[in-house]
Amino acid sequence: MTPPDSGLHTLLMKPAMPSLERLVKDRRFAIENLVSISNKSRGVVPFHFNRMQGDYWKNRTNHDIVVKARQLGFSSLPLAEFLLEALCVPNTKVGI
């Protein structure tokens, strides 16, 4: 019997999606792995925190007031978080 092709074996052994437990516990990880956004050239790309978003995320509280500067991604970040909450938290009400 011949050994399995190492490339195919490696492909089959890698999980297709991040662990569900980590997606539930780590909101930043969930946003960066499940949410896509449009870039400036209208292409769809994965949502990755930029430097300013990462700093805000690390230091945020439940009482933050963000003086919003243009083009820093602060509109995208809460929208991504609200999207996950709407999809994952039962009885969440959403308005469009």
PDB file of C-alpha atoms in Angstrom:
ATOM      1  CA  MET A   1       0.000   0.000   0.000  1.00  0.00           C
ATOM      2  CA  THR A   2       1.359   3.453  -0.916  1.00  0.00           C
ATOM      3  CA  PRO A   3       1.418   6.307   1.603  1.00  0.00           C
ATOM      4  CA  PRO A   4      -1.119   9.068   1.011  1.00  0.00           C
ATOM      5  CA  ASP A   5      -0.009  12.067  -1.000  1.00  0.00           C
ATOM      6  CA  SER A   6       1.478  14.424   1.604  1.00  0.00           C
ATOM      7  CA  GLY A   7      -0.084  17.506  -0.007  1.00  0.00           C
ATOM      8  CA  LEU A   8      -3.561  15.981  -0.017  1.00  0.00           C
ATOM      9  CA  HIS A   9      -3.061  14.624   3.503  1.00  0.00           C
ATOM     10  CA  THR A  10      -2.018  18.093   4.742  1.00  0.00           C
ATOM     11  CA  LEU A  11      -5.015  19.691   3.028  1.00  0.00           C
ATOM     12  CA  LEU A  12      -7.420  17.202   4.553  1.00  0.00           C
ATOM     13  CA  MET A  13      -5.936  17.556   8.034  1.00  0.00           C
ATOM     14  CA  LYS A  14      -6.263  21.367   8.172  1.00  0.00           C
ATOM     15  CA  PRO A  15      -9.556  22.605   9.586  1.00  0.00           C
ATOM     16  CA  ALA A  16     -11.647  24.436   6.998  1.00  0.00           C
ATOM     17  CA  MET A  17     -12.829  26.996   9.539  1.00  0.00           C
ATOM     18  CA  PRO A  18     -11.416  28.360  12.781  1.00  0.00           C
ATOM     19  CA  SER A  19     -12.653  26.598  15.897  1.00  0.00           C
ATOM     20  CA  LEU A  20     -16.185  27.498  16.849  1.00  0.00           C
ATOM     21  CA  GLU A  21     -15.165  27.934  20.479  1.00  0.00           C
ATOM     22  CA  ARG A  22     -12.579  30.583  19.594  1.00  0.00           C
ATOM     23  CA  LEU A  23     -15.019  32.369  17.264  1.00  0.00           C
ATOM     24  CA  VAL A  24     -17.515  32.636  20.132  1.00  0.00           C
ATOM     25  CA  LYS A  25     -15.023  33.723  22.794  1.00  0.00           C
ATOM     26  CA  ASP A  26     -12.847  36.119  20.770  1.00  0.00           C
ATOM     27  CA  ARG A  27     -14.849  38.788  18.932  1.00  0.00           C
ATOM     28  CA  ARG A  28     -11.816  40.290  17.217  1.00  0.00           C
ATOM     29  CA  PHE A  29     -10.825  36.868  15.900  1.00  0.00           C
ATOM     30  CA  ALA A  30     -14.398  36.311  14.707  1.00  0.00           C
ATOM     31  CA  ILE A  31     -14.539  39.676  12.930  1.00  0.00           C
ATOM     32  CA  GLU A  32     -11.188  39.103  11.209  1.00  0.00           C
ATOM     33  CA  ASN A  33     -12.160  35.597  10.101  1.00  0.00           C
ATOM     34  CA  LEU A  34     -15.825  35.935   9.172  1.00  0.00           C
ATOM     35  CA  VAL A  35     -16.405  39.519   7.999  1.00  0.00           C
ATOM     36  CA  SER A  36     -15.467  40.896   4.576  1.00  0.00           C
ATOM     37  CA  ILE A  37     -15.562  44.536   3.484  1.00  0.00           C
ATOM     38  CA  SER A  38     -15.142  46.497   0.268  1.00  0.00           C
ATOM     39  CA  ASN A  39     -11.804  48.205  -0.244  1.00  0.00           C
ATOM     40  CA  LYS A  40     -11.311  51.544  -2.007  1.00  0.00           C
ATOM     41  CA  SER A  41     -11.181  49.872  -5.421  1.00  0.00           C
ATOM     42  CA  ARG A  42     -14.498  48.115  -4.686  1.00  0.00           C
ATOM     43  CA  GLY A  43     -12.936  44.707  -4.222  1.00  0.00           C
ATOM     44  CA  VAL A  44     -14.121  42.428  -1.439  1.00  0.00           C
ATOM     45  CA  VAL A  45     -11.382  41.743   1.116  1.00  0.00           C
ATOM     46  CA  PRO A  46     -11.265  40.159   4.578  1.00  0.00           C
ATOM     47  CA  PHE A  47     -11.726  42.607   7.436  1.00  0.00           C
ATOM     48  CA  HIS A  48      -8.361  43.075   9.165  1.00  0.00           C
ATOM     49  CA  PHE A  49      -8.001  45.611  11.954  1.00  0.00           C
ATOM     50  CA  ASN A  50      -5.823  48.566  11.028  1.00  0.00           C
ATOM     51  CA  ARG A  51      -3.540  50.157  13.630  1.00  0.00           C
ATOM     52  CA  MET A  52      -6.118  52.654  14.885  1.00  0.00           C
ATOM     53  CA  GLN A  53      -8.893  50.048  15.114  1.00  0.00           C
ATOM     54  CA  GLY A  54      -6.580  47.667  16.996  1.00  0.00           C
ATOM     55  CA  ASP A  55      -5.605  50.373  19.473  1.00  0.00           C
ATOM     56  CA  TYR A  56      -9.237  51.325  20.047  1.00  0.00           C
ATOM     57  CA  TRP A  57     -10.255  47.658  20.439  1.00  0.00           C
ATOM     58  CA  LYS A  58      -7.532  47.038  23.031  1.00  0.00           C
ATOM     59  CA  ASN A  59      -8.407  50.119  25.129  1.00  0.00           C
ATOM     60  CA  ARG A  60     -12.164  50.437  24.682  1.00  0.00           C
ATOM     61  CA  THR A  61     -14.719  50.657  27.483  1.00  0.00           C
ATOM     62  CA  ASN A  62     -18.510  50.625  27.551  1.00  0.00           C
ATOM     63  CA  HIS A  63     -18.536  54.434  27.760  1.00  0.00           C
ATOM     64  CA  ASP A  64     -16.367  55.512  24.813  1.00  0.00           C
ATOM     65  CA  ILE A  65     -17.059  58.580  22.734  1.00  0.00           C
ATOM     66  CA  VAL A  66     -15.157  58.458  19.458  1.00  0.00           C
ATOM     67  CA  VAL A  67     -14.467  61.748  17.716  1.00  0.00           C
ATOM     68  CA  LYS A  68     -14.632  60.302  14.247  1.00  0.00           C
ATOM     69  CA  ALA A  69     -11.925  61.141  11.761  1.00  0.00           C
ATOM     70  CA  ARG A  70     -12.445  60.356   8.111  1.00  0.00           C
ATOM     71  CA  GLN A  71     -10.894  57.277   6.495  1.00  0.00           C
ATOM     72  CA  LEU A  72      -9.774  55.540   9.695  1.00  0.00           C
ATOM     73  CA  GLY A  73     -12.313  52.710   9.586  1.00  0.00           C
ATOM     74  CA  PHE A  74     -14.248  53.573  12.711  1.00  0.00           C
ATOM     75  CA  SER A  75     -17.569  53.182  10.935  1.00  0.00           C
ATOM     76  CA  SER A  76     -16.614  49.715   9.709  1.00  0.00           C
ATOM     77  CA  LEU A  77     -15.543  48.376  13.098  1.00  0.00           C
ATOM     78  CA  PRO A  78     -18.800  48.835  15.053  1.00  0.00           C
ATOM     79  CA  LEU A  79     -20.793  47.698  12.017  1.00  0.00           C
ATOM     80  CA  ALA A  80     -18.781  44.469  11.912  1.00  0.00           C
ATOM     81  CA  GLU A  81     -19.326  43.945  15.631  1.00  0.00           C
ATOM     82  CA  PHE A  82     -23.055  44.674  15.358  1.00  0.00           C
ATOM     83  CA  LEU A  83     -23.337  42.260  12.412  1.00  0.00           C
ATOM     84  CA  LEU A  84     -21.833  39.451  14.491  1.00  0.00           C
ATOM     85  CA  GLU A  85     -24.127  40.271  17.386  1.00  0.00           C
ATOM     86  CA  ALA A  86     -27.175  40.262  15.113  1.00  0.00           C
ATOM     87  CA  LEU A  87     -26.193  36.871  13.708  1.00  0.00           C
ATOM     88  CA  CYS A  88     -25.118  35.199  16.956  1.00  0.00           C
ATOM     89  CA  VAL A  89     -27.144  36.634  19.831  1.00  0.00           C
ATOM     90  CA  PRO A  90     -30.741  35.371  20.038  1.00  0.00           C
ATOM     91  CA  ASN A  91     -33.519  38.000  20.025  1.00  0.00           C
ATOM     92  CA  THR A  92     -31.226  40.789  18.831  1.00  0.00           C
ATOM     93  CA  LYS A  93     -33.271  43.401  16.992  1.00  0.00           C
ATOM     94  CA  VAL A  94     -31.733  44.972  13.892  1.00  0.00           C
ATOM     95  CA  GLY A  95     -32.759  48.003  11.849  1.00  0.00           C
ATOM     96  CA  ILE A  96     -31.523  48.861   8.397  1.00  0.00           C
TER      97      ILE A  96
END
